[in-house]
Each structure stands twice: as C-alpha cells, then as structure tokens.
Amino acid sequence: MNNDTNSIINDVVTSDKEQIENAIIKEDKTKLKGFFILLLISFIGGGVVGALMAAMDDTNIIMSIADAVIAFIEGISVYVSAVLAVVALPVFIVLYTKARKEYEAWDGEDEEQYKAIDGKLSMMLFISSIVMIISYVFMITGFGRLMSIGKSQSMLFWISFAFLIGGFVAVTVVITIAQQKAVNLGRAMNPEKRGSVFDTKFQKKWIKSCDEAEKKMIHEAAFAAYKATNTAIMIIWFLCLAGTIMFDIGILPVLIIGVIWMVQTVAYFVKGMQLEKR
Amino acid sequence: MPLYNRLKEFRARIDVNQQQMGALVGVSRQTISQIERGDYSPSVTLALKIAKVFDAKVEDIFDYVDDGTDK
C-alpha cells in the first residue's frame, strides 16, 4: 500500500468516538454565532414587515389591490382552459413535428441529435404539465365564478358553464394527446422503455424499465423538486400568516399547506428509514 | 472525471452499436453513450456485465486515475 493509503487508515484507526464528537461540537460552535445573527435578523425583519403591513392595512391599499386581483382572476377563470387549449395546441404541433423530422433523420447513435430530439419531447411534457396544473386551478376558481353568477342570470351562467367545461375537456384532450405523442416517440428512440400513457400503472412500468443511470437522474431531479417544494411551502406559510393578519383569510389555507408539508416530510423520512434498513 | 474507459474501442472490435450493447447488458443506448463519453460511471455490476460481454477484465476496459476532480 502507498503512503497516502496508510495515512488514511491510520487516521481512521486513531479517531475514537470522543474525538469525532468533539470535532462535531467544534463545528457547531463555529456556526452558532452566524445562526443566532440570522435568527435575530429574521425576528427584526419580520417585525418591520408586520408593522408595514399593519400600516398599509390602515390605508386599505393592500385590500384594494387584493380585491382587484381576485376580481380579475375570477373574471377570467371560466375562459382560461379554453385559451390554454387554443394556445398550447400549435406549440405542441410545432415541437412534435420538428422532433419527428429529426428522429426520421437520426442515425441511431449521434448523441447531439438525440439530445436535440429528447429536448423537444421533454419540453412538450413540461409544457403539458404546466398547462394541466393551470387548468386544474382555474377549473376550481371558475366554479367559484359560476356560483357567484348564479342561475338567476341564466344566459351568462350557461355560456360561462360551456366555456368552463368545454375548455377543460378541450385542454385535457390536447395535453393527453401531446403526452402520448411525446412518450411514444421517446419509446421509439429507447425501445427498452415500457408503459402506455393510457395505462393507470404507466409511471410504475416506466420507472421499472429505466436503467441505473436514468434512475439516478430521476432521483436527483426528485430531490431538487423536494428542496424547491420545501422552500415554496415556507414562503406560502408566511403568506398565510400575512393573509390571516391582514385579510382574515381563515384557517383553511394554512391547514392545506400544513397537510402538504406533513405528507412530503413523512413520505421522505419513511422512505429514507426503509432504505436504511435494507 | 477520473474514470476512463475504452468501451467504444471494445465495442468496435465485436461490431455492435450502442443500442445493441445496451441490450446485451440491460441498459439503454443513452447510458452506453454516457459511459463512453465519461459522463456516467457504471455501477460495479454493470461494469462486470460489460466486461463479460467482451470476455475481458473490468480493468482492461475501465481505468481510474485520480485527477483530483472526484470528491
């Protein structure tokens, strides 16, 4: 064995539990000061922001802005899905047509060509997911709008209803076909992949057909999503606090955020503990 | 990346493309491509499977050189 290897082995042998714990405590002590300063800044900053919010609340500026935003969202809600279907369709057609053309010309090995095609297919799936989330959200706000219109205004109610339901059906059809086309072309490029988008077990079959490198990518992307969601939850929690103080939004929003936060955290830790036991 | 390989060279000797190589060892064409470009280090199991295809040793195909980038 060379000198470097012997040195590493000697370091491991001589480090006992007390030395390891002392090193950990020493690191904690060096970071503690910065942690307390950050806490102090957060408390002071929170107090300043809270005071500003209270002052602005006195002038009803925030309430006016909030009312205007809510009115706008409610006003457009019933039309959003229909507009999304009309806007997304040509985008998907362009992306898929280009990807298809490049796939026909692909020699089966050129990595740059593969990446170009895969990039377009990934973009199709990304856009379809974003469109789906937006349409789902505005489906609910749209129903809220319908309730506020009421059947007493029957003409407006039924026109809005038609736009809302028809638009939702149309956008669902558009994104389903886009996803099916993208997945099928992806499968043609990667014949070992399994799963039809119409199969309820699609995700399970797709993951099972992924190899070690692909699973590594999926796991890294999933962890990035977990971290981003954690940050988003903290921000939304803070907004719920501000909303409760200033607008009396009720407890439902923070309860929903709490449920999502709890599910994410429990799922992460349960899986982690299961993996450790293997 | 400290892991170097001669997978492309070995593949050419038996005249298989990346797709075929992937099918032989149970991974995708893309993974074979990533390994050849040094963008992915295969697991021990996969490295052994690859070596078995060529009836060679893992060390004949893969070589580790500590260039200081592997932390």
mmCIF file of C-alpha atoms in Angstrom:
data_model
loop_
_atom_site.group_PDB
_atom_site.id
_atom_site.type_symbol
_atom_site.label_atom_id
_atom_site.label_comp_id
_atom_site.label_asym_id
_atom_site.label_seq_id
_atom_site.Cartn_x
_atom_site.Cartn_y
_atom_site.Cartn_z
ATOM 1 C CA MET A 1 0.000 0.000 0.000
ATOM 2 C CA ASN A 2 1.265 3.511 -0.674
ATOM 3 C CA ASN A 3 1.932 6.222 1.959
ATOM 4 C CA ASP A 4 -1.368 8.062 1.283
ATOM 5 C CA THR A 5 -3.430 4.919 1.897
ATOM 6 C CA ASN A 6 -1.502 4.126 5.108
ATOM 7 C CA SER A 7 -2.034 7.683 6.319
ATOM 8 C CA ILE A 8 -5.809 7.483 5.733
ATOM 9 C CA ILE A 9 -6.038 4.114 7.502
ATOM 10 C CA ASN A 10 -4.048 5.447 10.486
ATOM 11 C CA ASP A 11 -6.340 8.492 10.769
ATOM 12 C CA VAL A 12 -9.426 6.251 10.874
ATOM 13 C CA VAL A 13 -7.903 3.887 13.455
ATOM 14 C CA THR A 14 -6.833 6.686 15.821
ATOM 15 C CA SER A 15 -10.161 8.617 15.683
ATOM 16 C CA ASP A 16 -12.196 7.394 18.632
ATOM 17 C CA LYS A 17 -15.792 8.321 19.428
ATOM 18 C CA GLU A 18 -14.792 11.186 21.751
ATOM 19 C CA GLN A 19 -12.596 12.794 19.110
ATOM 20 C CA ILE A 20 -15.340 12.519 16.488
ATOM 21 C CA GLU A 21 -17.957 14.081 18.793
ATOM 22 C CA ASN A 22 -15.548 16.852 19.802
ATOM 23 C CA ALA A 23 -14.996 17.692 16.147
ATOM 24 C CA ILE A 24 -18.766 17.836 15.590
ATOM 25 C CA ILE A 25 -19.306 20.111 18.631
ATOM 26 C CA LYS A 26 -16.456 22.339 17.488
ATOM 27 C CA GLU A 27 -18.068 22.746 14.060
ATOM 28 C CA ASP A 28 -21.439 23.549 15.700
ATOM 29 C CA LYS A 29 -19.800 26.235 17.879
ATOM 30 C CA THR A 30 -18.175 27.939 14.883
ATOM 31 C CA LYS A 31 -21.556 28.135 13.075
ATOM 32 C CA LEU A 32 -23.667 29.040 16.143
ATOM 33 C CA LYS A 33 -22.843 32.743 16.085
ATOM 34 C CA GLY A 34 -23.923 33.132 12.462
ATOM 35 C CA PHE A 35 -27.119 31.161 13.187
ATOM 36 C CA PHE A 36 -28.117 33.493 16.062
ATOM 37 C CA ILE A 37 -27.379 36.571 13.944
ATOM 38 C CA LEU A 38 -29.626 35.134 11.188
ATOM 39 C CA LEU A 39 -32.389 34.442 13.753
ATOM 40 C CA LEU A 40 -32.103 37.988 15.098
ATOM 41 C CA ILE A 41 -32.277 39.491 11.591
ATOM 42 C CA SER A 42 -35.329 37.330 10.850
ATOM 43 C CA PHE A 43 -37.125 38.473 14.033
ATOM 44 C CA ILE A 44 -36.366 42.143 13.389
ATOM 45 C CA GLY A 45 -37.169 41.824 9.696
ATOM 46 C CA GLY A 46 -40.443 40.063 10.477
ATOM 47 C CA GLY A 47 -41.378 42.778 12.933
ATOM 48 C CA VAL A 48 -40.649 45.541 10.418
ATOM 49 C CA VAL A 49 -42.610 43.797 7.663
ATOM 50 C CA GLY A 50 -45.508 43.155 10.061
ATOM 51 C CA ALA A 51 -45.566 46.817 11.112
ATOM 52 C CA LEU A 52 -45.513 47.918 7.473
ATOM 53 C CA MET A 53 -48.353 45.539 6.650
ATOM 54 C CA ALA A 54 -50.402 46.866 9.549
ATOM 55 C CA ALA A 55 -49.735 50.451 8.432
ATOM 56 C CA MET A 56 -50.694 49.683 4.847
ATOM 57 C CA ASP A 57 -53.778 47.850 6.076
ATOM 58 C CA ASP A 58 -54.884 51.070 7.744
ATOM 59 C CA THR A 59 -54.903 52.749 4.342
ATOM 60 C CA ASN A 60 -56.718 49.793 2.724
ATOM 61 C CA ILE A 61 -54.170 49.778 -0.116
ATOM 62 C CA ILE A 62 -53.424 46.080 0.226
ATOM 63 C CA MET A 63 -57.128 45.203 0.477
ATOM 64 C CA SER A 64 -57.864 47.180 -2.676
ATOM 65 C CA ILE A 65 -55.057 45.507 -4.586
ATOM 66 C CA ALA A 66 -56.127 42.082 -3.335
ATOM 67 C CA ASP A 67 -59.768 42.692 -4.282
ATOM 68 C CA ALA A 68 -58.725 43.817 -7.749
ATOM 69 C CA VAL A 69 -56.526 40.753 -8.269
ATOM 70 C CA ILE A 70 -59.246 38.377 -7.037
ATOM 71 C CA ALA A 71 -61.851 40.037 -9.242
ATOM 72 C CA PHE A 72 -59.548 39.730 -12.246
ATOM 73 C CA ILE A 73 -58.809 36.048 -11.582
ATOM 74 C CA GLU A 74 -62.489 35.256 -11.097
ATOM 75 C CA GLY A 75 -63.376 37.176 -14.224
ATOM 76 C CA ILE A 76 -61.022 35.205 -16.480
ATOM 77 C CA SER A 77 -61.383 31.821 -14.735
ATOM 78 C CA VAL A 78 -64.055 30.312 -16.978
ATOM 79 C CA TYR A 79 -62.101 31.147 -20.146
ATOM 80 C CA VAL A 80 -58.569 30.095 -19.128
ATOM 81 C CA SER A 81 -58.781 26.409 -20.068
ATOM 82 C CA ALA A 82 -60.239 27.210 -23.472
ATOM 83 C CA VAL A 83 -57.496 29.765 -24.147
ATOM 84 C CA LEU A 84 -54.817 27.319 -22.969
ATOM 85 C CA ALA A 85 -56.141 24.648 -25.343
ATOM 86 C CA VAL A 86 -56.003 27.070 -28.284
ATOM 87 C CA VAL A 87 -52.512 28.398 -27.379
ATOM 88 C CA ALA A 88 -50.905 25.086 -26.399
ATOM 89 C CA LEU A 89 -52.053 23.107 -29.435
ATOM 90 C CA PRO A 90 -49.889 24.867 -32.083
ATOM 91 C CA VAL A 91 -46.918 24.852 -29.689
ATOM 92 C CA PHE A 92 -47.201 21.076 -29.318
ATOM 93 C CA ILE A 93 -47.663 20.624 -33.075
ATOM 94 C CA VAL A 94 -44.509 22.622 -33.845
ATOM 95 C CA LEU A 95 -42.399 20.837 -31.232
ATOM 96 C CA TYR A 96 -43.607 17.372 -32.194
ATOM 97 C CA THR A 97 -43.270 17.957 -35.940
ATOM 98 C CA LYS A 98 -39.673 19.110 -35.517
ATOM 99 C CA ALA A 99 -38.851 16.237 -33.171
ATOM 100 C CA ARG A 100 -40.416 13.722 -35.547
ATOM 101 C CA LYS A 101 -38.482 15.093 -38.532
ATOM 102 C CA GLU A 102 -35.214 14.959 -36.615
ATOM 103 C CA TYR A 103 -35.987 11.422 -35.418
ATOM 104 C CA GLU A 104 -36.510 10.243 -39.015
ATOM 105 C CA ALA A 105 -33.090 11.657 -39.914
ATOM 106 C CA TRP A 106 -31.353 10.312 -36.786
ATOM 107 C CA ASP A 107 -28.750 7.566 -37.350
ATOM 108 C CA GLY A 108 -29.475 5.922 -34.001
ATOM 109 C CA GLU A 109 -26.135 6.871 -32.406
ATOM 110 C CA ASP A 110 -25.429 10.594 -32.827
ATOM 111 C CA GLU A 111 -25.696 11.919 -29.253
ATOM 112 C CA GLU A 112 -26.163 15.588 -30.215
ATOM 113 C CA GLN A 113 -29.084 14.720 -32.471
ATOM 114 C CA TYR A 114 -30.541 12.527 -29.715
ATOM 115 C CA LYS A 115 -30.295 15.364 -27.194
ATOM 116 C CA ALA A 116 -31.992 17.780 -29.603
ATOM 117 C CA ILE A 117 -34.934 15.409 -30.139
ATOM 118 C CA ASP A 118 -35.160 14.471 -26.449
ATOM 119 C CA GLY A 119 -35.078 18.162 -25.511
ATOM 120 C CA LYS A 120 -38.144 18.873 -27.639
ATOM 121 C CA LEU A 121 -40.026 15.884 -26.213
ATOM 122 C CA SER A 122 -39.104 16.918 -22.663
ATOM 123 C CA MET A 123 -40.339 20.441 -23.418
ATOM 124 C CA MET A 124 -43.668 19.008 -24.630
ATOM 125 C CA LEU A 125 -44.083 17.056 -21.396
ATOM 126 C CA PHE A 126 -43.013 20.060 -19.293
ATOM 127 C CA ILE A 127 -45.464 22.435 -21.026
ATOM 128 C CA SER A 128 -48.292 19.896 -20.832
ATOM 129 C CA SER A 129 -47.719 19.506 -17.066
ATOM 130 C CA ILE A 130 -47.745 23.286 -16.502
ATOM 131 C CA VAL A 131 -50.872 23.680 -18.646
ATOM 132 C CA MET A 132 -52.586 20.867 -16.731
ATOM 133 C CA ILE A 133 -51.852 22.473 -13.347
ATOM 134 C CA ILE A 134 -53.087 25.892 -14.505
ATOM 135 C CA SER A 135 -56.293 24.417 -15.967
ATOM 136 C CA TYR A 136 -56.966 22.406 -12.788
ATOM 137 C CA VAL A 137 -56.553 25.518 -10.622
ATOM 138 C CA PHE A 138 -58.749 27.681 -12.818
ATOM 139 C CA MET A 139 -61.346 24.916 -13.021
ATOM 140 C CA ILE A 140 -61.994 25.450 -9.307
ATOM 141 C CA THR A 141 -61.877 29.243 -9.461
ATOM 142 C CA GLY A 142 -64.166 29.002 -12.479
ATOM 143 C CA PHE A 143 -66.733 27.073 -10.469
ATOM 144 C CA GLY A 144 -66.443 29.766 -7.820
ATOM 145 C CA ARG A 145 -67.246 32.315 -10.514
ATOM 146 C CA LEU A 146 -70.258 30.276 -11.668
ATOM 147 C CA MET A 147 -71.575 30.146 -8.100
ATOM 148 C CA SER A 148 -71.271 33.917 -7.815
ATOM 149 C CA ILE A 149 -73.081 34.441 -11.166
ATOM 150 C CA GLY A 150 -75.878 32.146 -10.096
ATOM 151 C CA LYS A 151 -78.614 30.626 -12.253
ATOM 152 C CA SER A 152 -80.691 33.774 -11.943
ATOM 153 C CA GLN A 153 -78.543 35.177 -14.768
ATOM 154 C CA SER A 154 -79.217 32.081 -16.839
ATOM 155 C CA MET A 155 -77.722 33.201 -20.166
ATOM 156 C CA LEU A 156 -74.406 34.319 -18.630
ATOM 157 C CA PHE A 157 -74.353 31.274 -16.338
ATOM 158 C CA TRP A 158 -74.772 28.743 -19.156
ATOM 159 C CA ILE A 159 -72.324 30.480 -21.501
ATOM 160 C CA SER A 160 -69.751 30.551 -18.699
ATOM 161 C CA PHE A 161 -70.529 26.926 -17.871
ATOM 162 C CA ALA A 162 -70.000 25.913 -21.506
ATOM 163 C CA PHE A 163 -66.668 27.712 -21.682
ATOM 164 C CA LEU A 164 -65.538 26.257 -18.374
ATOM 165 C CA ILE A 165 -66.432 22.613 -19.019
ATOM 166 C CA GLY A 166 -65.794 22.695 -22.756
ATOM 167 C CA GLY A 167 -62.457 24.406 -22.253
ATOM 168 C CA PHE A 168 -61.416 21.924 -19.590
ATOM 169 C CA VAL A 169 -62.326 18.962 -21.800
ATOM 170 C CA ALA A 170 -60.521 20.529 -24.771
ATOM 171 C CA VAL A 171 -57.302 21.249 -22.842
ATOM 172 C CA THR A 172 -57.370 17.778 -21.299
ATOM 173 C CA VAL A 173 -57.647 16.205 -24.764
ATOM 174 C CA VAL A 174 -54.833 18.412 -26.115
ATOM 175 C CA ILE A 175 -52.368 17.649 -23.307
ATOM 176 C CA THR A 176 -53.239 13.937 -23.278
ATOM 177 C CA ILE A 177 -52.524 13.626 -26.998
ATOM 178 C CA ALA A 178 -49.342 15.720 -26.627
ATOM 179 C CA GLN A 179 -48.114 13.486 -23.807
ATOM 180 C CA GLN A 180 -48.990 10.338 -25.735
ATOM 181 C CA LYS A 181 -47.111 11.535 -28.822
ATOM 182 C CA ALA A 182 -44.060 12.610 -26.803
ATOM 183 C CA VAL A 183 -43.919 9.387 -24.783
ATOM 184 C CA ASN A 184 -44.385 7.175 -27.846
ATOM 185 C CA LEU A 185 -41.638 8.929 -29.792
ATOM 186 C CA GLY A 186 -39.423 8.668 -26.704
ATOM 187 C CA ARG A 187 -40.156 4.940 -26.606
ATOM 188 C CA ALA A 188 -39.328 4.619 -30.305
ATOM 189 C CA MET A 189 -35.919 6.176 -29.576
ATOM 190 C CA ASN A 190 -35.496 3.999 -26.486
ATOM 191 C CA PRO A 191 -37.153 0.632 -27.285
ATOM 192 C CA GLU A 192 -36.449 -0.778 -23.810
ATOM 193 C CA LYS A 193 -38.915 1.690 -22.279
ATOM 194 C CA ARG A 194 -42.313 0.352 -21.238
ATOM 195 C CA GLY A 195 -45.690 1.868 -20.461
ATOM 196 C CA SER A 196 -48.593 3.492 -22.268
ATOM 197 C CA VAL A 197 -49.837 6.913 -21.146
ATOM 198 C CA PHE A 198 -53.345 5.415 -21.082
ATOM 199 C CA ASP A 199 -52.238 2.762 -18.577
ATOM 200 C CA THR A 200 -53.062 3.595 -14.932
ATOM 201 C CA LYS A 201 -49.781 1.900 -13.987
ATOM 202 C CA PHE A 202 -47.786 3.910 -16.520
ATOM 203 C CA GLN A 203 -45.438 5.543 -14.012
ATOM 204 C CA LYS A 204 -44.643 2.229 -12.310
ATOM 205 C CA LYS A 205 -43.917 0.467 -15.618
ATOM 206 C CA TRP A 206 -41.854 3.383 -16.937
ATOM 207 C CA ILE A 207 -39.665 3.587 -13.826
ATOM 208 C CA LYS A 208 -39.190 -0.194 -13.840
ATOM 209 C CA SER A 209 -37.906 -0.004 -17.419
ATOM 210 C CA CYS A 210 -35.383 2.711 -16.545
ATOM 211 C CA ASP A 211 -31.765 1.647 -16.067
ATOM 212 C CA GLU A 212 -29.380 2.701 -13.269
ATOM 213 C CA ALA A 213 -28.255 5.916 -14.982
ATOM 214 C CA GLU A 214 -31.825 7.019 -15.705
ATOM 215 C CA LYS A 215 -32.940 6.195 -12.147
ATOM 216 C CA LYS A 216 -30.038 8.282 -10.816
ATOM 217 C CA MET A 217 -31.232 11.232 -12.910
ATOM 218 C CA ILE A 218 -34.808 10.768 -11.725
ATOM 219 C CA HIS A 219 -33.691 10.598 -8.085
ATOM 220 C CA GLU A 220 -31.572 13.755 -8.406
ATOM 221 C CA ALA A 221 -34.435 15.597 -10.101
ATOM 222 C CA ALA A 222 -36.864 14.376 -7.420
ATOM 223 C CA PHE A 223 -34.590 15.661 -4.640
ATOM 224 C CA ALA A 224 -34.305 19.031 -6.382
ATOM 225 C CA ALA A 225 -38.121 19.124 -6.533
ATOM 226 C CA TYR A 226 -38.309 18.214 -2.835
ATOM 227 C CA LYS A 227 -35.982 21.085 -1.885
ATOM 228 C CA ALA A 228 -37.837 23.575 -4.092
ATOM 229 C CA THR A 229 -41.191 22.475 -2.646
ATOM 230 C CA ASN A 230 -39.853 22.889 0.904
ATOM 231 C CA THR A 231 -38.852 26.473 0.116
ATOM 232 C CA ALA A 232 -42.189 27.175 -1.575
ATOM 233 C CA ILE A 233 -44.100 25.798 1.422
ATOM 234 C CA MET A 234 -42.191 28.118 3.784
ATOM 235 C CA ILE A 235 -42.979 31.117 1.572
ATOM 236 C CA ILE A 236 -46.662 30.169 1.294
ATOM 237 C CA TRP A 237 -46.810 29.633 5.068
ATOM 238 C CA PHE A 238 -45.503 33.178 5.537
ATOM 239 C CA LEU A 239 -48.099 34.473 3.047
ATOM 240 C CA CYS A 240 -50.812 32.643 5.011
ATOM 241 C CA LEU A 241 -49.569 34.419 8.146
ATOM 242 C CA ALA A 242 -49.737 37.786 6.380
ATOM 243 C CA GLY A 243 -53.131 36.914 4.913
ATOM 244 C CA THR A 244 -54.544 35.903 8.295
ATOM 245 C CA ILE A 245 -53.357 39.144 9.935
ATOM 246 C CA MET A 246 -54.427 41.469 7.143
ATOM 247 C CA PHE A 247 -57.370 39.839 5.346
ATOM 248 C CA ASP A 248 -58.783 37.275 7.751
ATOM 249 C CA ILE A 249 -58.478 34.514 5.126
ATOM 250 C CA GLY A 250 -59.491 31.864 7.616
ATOM 251 C CA ILE A 251 -57.633 28.740 8.670
ATOM 252 C CA LEU A 252 -58.247 26.612 5.554
ATOM 253 C CA PRO A 253 -55.218 27.823 3.508
ATOM 254 C CA VAL A 254 -52.702 27.186 6.298
ATOM 255 C CA LEU A 255 -54.301 23.808 7.087
ATOM 256 C CA ILE A 256 -53.927 22.768 3.437
ATOM 257 C CA ILE A 257 -50.287 23.877 3.430
ATOM 258 C CA GLY A 258 -49.747 22.017 6.685
ATOM 259 C CA VAL A 259 -51.152 18.797 5.208
ATOM 260 C CA ILE A 260 -48.957 19.063 2.102
ATOM 261 C CA TRP A 261 -45.889 19.839 4.242
ATOM 262 C CA MET A 262 -46.594 16.913 6.560
ATOM 263 C CA VAL A 263 -47.213 14.438 3.699
ATOM 264 C CA GLN A 264 -43.972 15.457 1.988
ATOM 265 C CA THR A 265 -41.908 15.260 5.157
ATOM 266 C CA VAL A 266 -43.376 11.954 6.350
ATOM 267 C CA ALA A 267 -43.036 10.366 2.884
ATOM 268 C CA TYR A 268 -39.389 11.461 2.698
ATOM 269 C CA PHE A 269 -38.448 10.183 6.135
ATOM 270 C CA VAL A 270 -40.412 6.915 5.910
ATOM 271 C CA LYS A 271 -38.729 6.077 2.591
ATOM 272 C CA GLY A 272 -35.350 7.074 3.978
ATOM 273 C CA MET A 273 -35.785 4.823 7.020
ATOM 274 C CA GLN A 274 -36.949 1.932 4.830
ATOM 275 C CA LEU A 275 -33.874 2.320 2.629
ATOM 276 C CA GLU A 276 -31.566 2.398 5.662
ATOM 277 C CA LYS A 277 -32.965 -0.912 6.893
ATOM 278 C CA ARG A 278 -32.068 -2.689 3.609
ATOM 279 C CA MET B 1 -13.905 12.670 -14.398
ATOM 280 C CA PRO B 2 -11.303 10.203 -13.071
ATOM 281 C CA LEU B 3 -12.850 7.059 -14.662
ATOM 282 C CA TYR B 4 -11.548 6.464 -18.168
ATOM 283 C CA ASN B 5 -12.789 3.731 -20.468
ATOM 284 C CA ARG B 6 -12.159 2.014 -23.763
ATOM 285 C CA LEU B 7 -15.723 0.847 -24.233
ATOM 286 C CA LYS B 8 -16.077 2.325 -27.719
ATOM 287 C CA GLU B 9 -12.901 0.556 -28.820
ATOM 288 C CA PHE B 10 -14.038 -2.799 -27.429
ATOM 289 C CA ARG B 11 -17.479 -2.310 -28.959
ATOM 290 C CA ALA B 12 -15.918 -1.712 -32.383
ATOM 291 C CA ARG B 13 -13.953 -4.957 -32.098
ATOM 292 C CA ILE B 14 -17.139 -7.037 -31.961
ATOM 293 C CA ASP B 15 -19.036 -4.672 -34.288
ATOM 294 C CA VAL B 16 -22.015 -3.788 -32.114
ATOM 295 C CA ASN B 17 -23.678 -0.394 -31.972
ATOM 296 C CA GLN B 18 -24.681 1.378 -28.773
ATOM 297 C CA GLN B 19 -28.256 0.099 -28.940
ATOM 298 C CA GLN B 20 -27.076 -3.495 -29.270
ATOM 299 C CA MET B 21 -24.521 -3.001 -26.497
ATOM 300 C CA GLY B 22 -27.226 -1.651 -24.237
ATOM 301 C CA ALA B 23 -29.444 -4.646 -24.970
ATOM 302 C CA LEU B 24 -26.573 -7.029 -24.158
ATOM 303 C CA VAL B 25 -26.006 -5.561 -20.692
ATOM 304 C CA GLY B 26 -29.577 -4.452 -19.883
ATOM 305 C CA VAL B 27 -29.244 -0.678 -20.115
ATOM 306 C CA SER B 28 -30.357 1.992 -22.567
ATOM 307 C CA ARG B 29 -28.380 3.191 -25.603
ATOM 308 C CA GLN B 30 -28.135 6.561 -23.891
ATOM 309 C CA THR B 31 -26.403 5.075 -20.851
ATOM 310 C CA ILE B 32 -23.835 3.361 -23.071
ATOM 311 C CA SER B 33 -23.259 6.705 -24.781
ATOM 312 C CA GLN B 34 -22.869 8.474 -21.429
ATOM 313 C CA ILE B 35 -20.369 5.872 -20.224
ATOM 314 C CA GLU B 36 -18.314 6.208 -23.413
ATOM 315 C CA ARG B 37 -18.230 9.995 -23.079
ATOM 316 C CA GLY B 38 -17.238 9.736 -19.421
ATOM 317 C CA ASP B 39 -20.457 11.433 -18.284
ATOM 318 C CA TYR B 40 -21.564 8.452 -16.208
ATOM 319 C CA SER B 41 -19.646 5.942 -14.074
ATOM 320 C CA PRO B 42 -21.301 2.499 -14.222
ATOM 321 C CA SER B 43 -22.009 0.509 -11.089
ATOM 322 C CA VAL B 44 -19.740 -2.440 -10.297
ATOM 323 C CA THR B 45 -22.456 -4.814 -11.520
ATOM 324 C CA LEU B 46 -22.808 -3.020 -14.830
ATOM 325 C CA ALA B 47 -19.027 -2.784 -15.307
ATOM 326 C CA LEU B 48 -18.742 -6.541 -14.716
ATOM 327 C CA LYS B 49 -21.572 -7.225 -17.184
ATOM 328 C CA ILE B 50 -19.833 -5.079 -19.802
ATOM 329 C CA ALA B 51 -16.515 -6.854 -19.257
ATOM 330 C CA LYS B 52 -18.232 -10.229 -19.560
ATOM 331 C CA VAL B 53 -19.623 -9.288 -22.983
ATOM 332 C CA PHE B 54 -16.076 -8.822 -24.297
ATOM 333 C CA ASP B 55 -14.681 -11.740 -22.284
ATOM 334 C CA ALA B 56 -12.276 -9.251 -20.752
ATOM 335 C CA LYS B 57 -11.417 -7.950 -17.303
ATOM 336 C CA VAL B 58 -13.004 -4.768 -15.949
ATOM 337 C CA GLU B 59 -9.523 -3.228 -15.675
ATOM 338 C CA ASP B 60 -8.978 -3.810 -19.417
ATOM 339 C CA ILE B 61 -11.967 -1.580 -20.193
ATOM 340 C CA PHE B 62 -12.099 0.897 -17.282
ATOM 341 C CA ASP B 63 -9.243 2.772 -15.662
ATOM 342 C CA TYR B 64 -9.321 5.012 -12.595
ATOM 343 C CA VAL B 65 -6.904 7.924 -12.486
ATOM 344 C CA ASP B 66 -7.074 10.311 -9.539
ATOM 345 C CA ASP B 67 -7.098 13.707 -11.247
ATOM 346 C CA GLY B 68 -8.387 15.495 -8.137
ATOM 347 C CA THR B 69 -11.910 16.008 -9.519
ATOM 348 C CA ASP B 70 -13.504 13.055 -7.698
ATOM 349 C CA LYS B 71 -14.634 14.476 -4.276
#
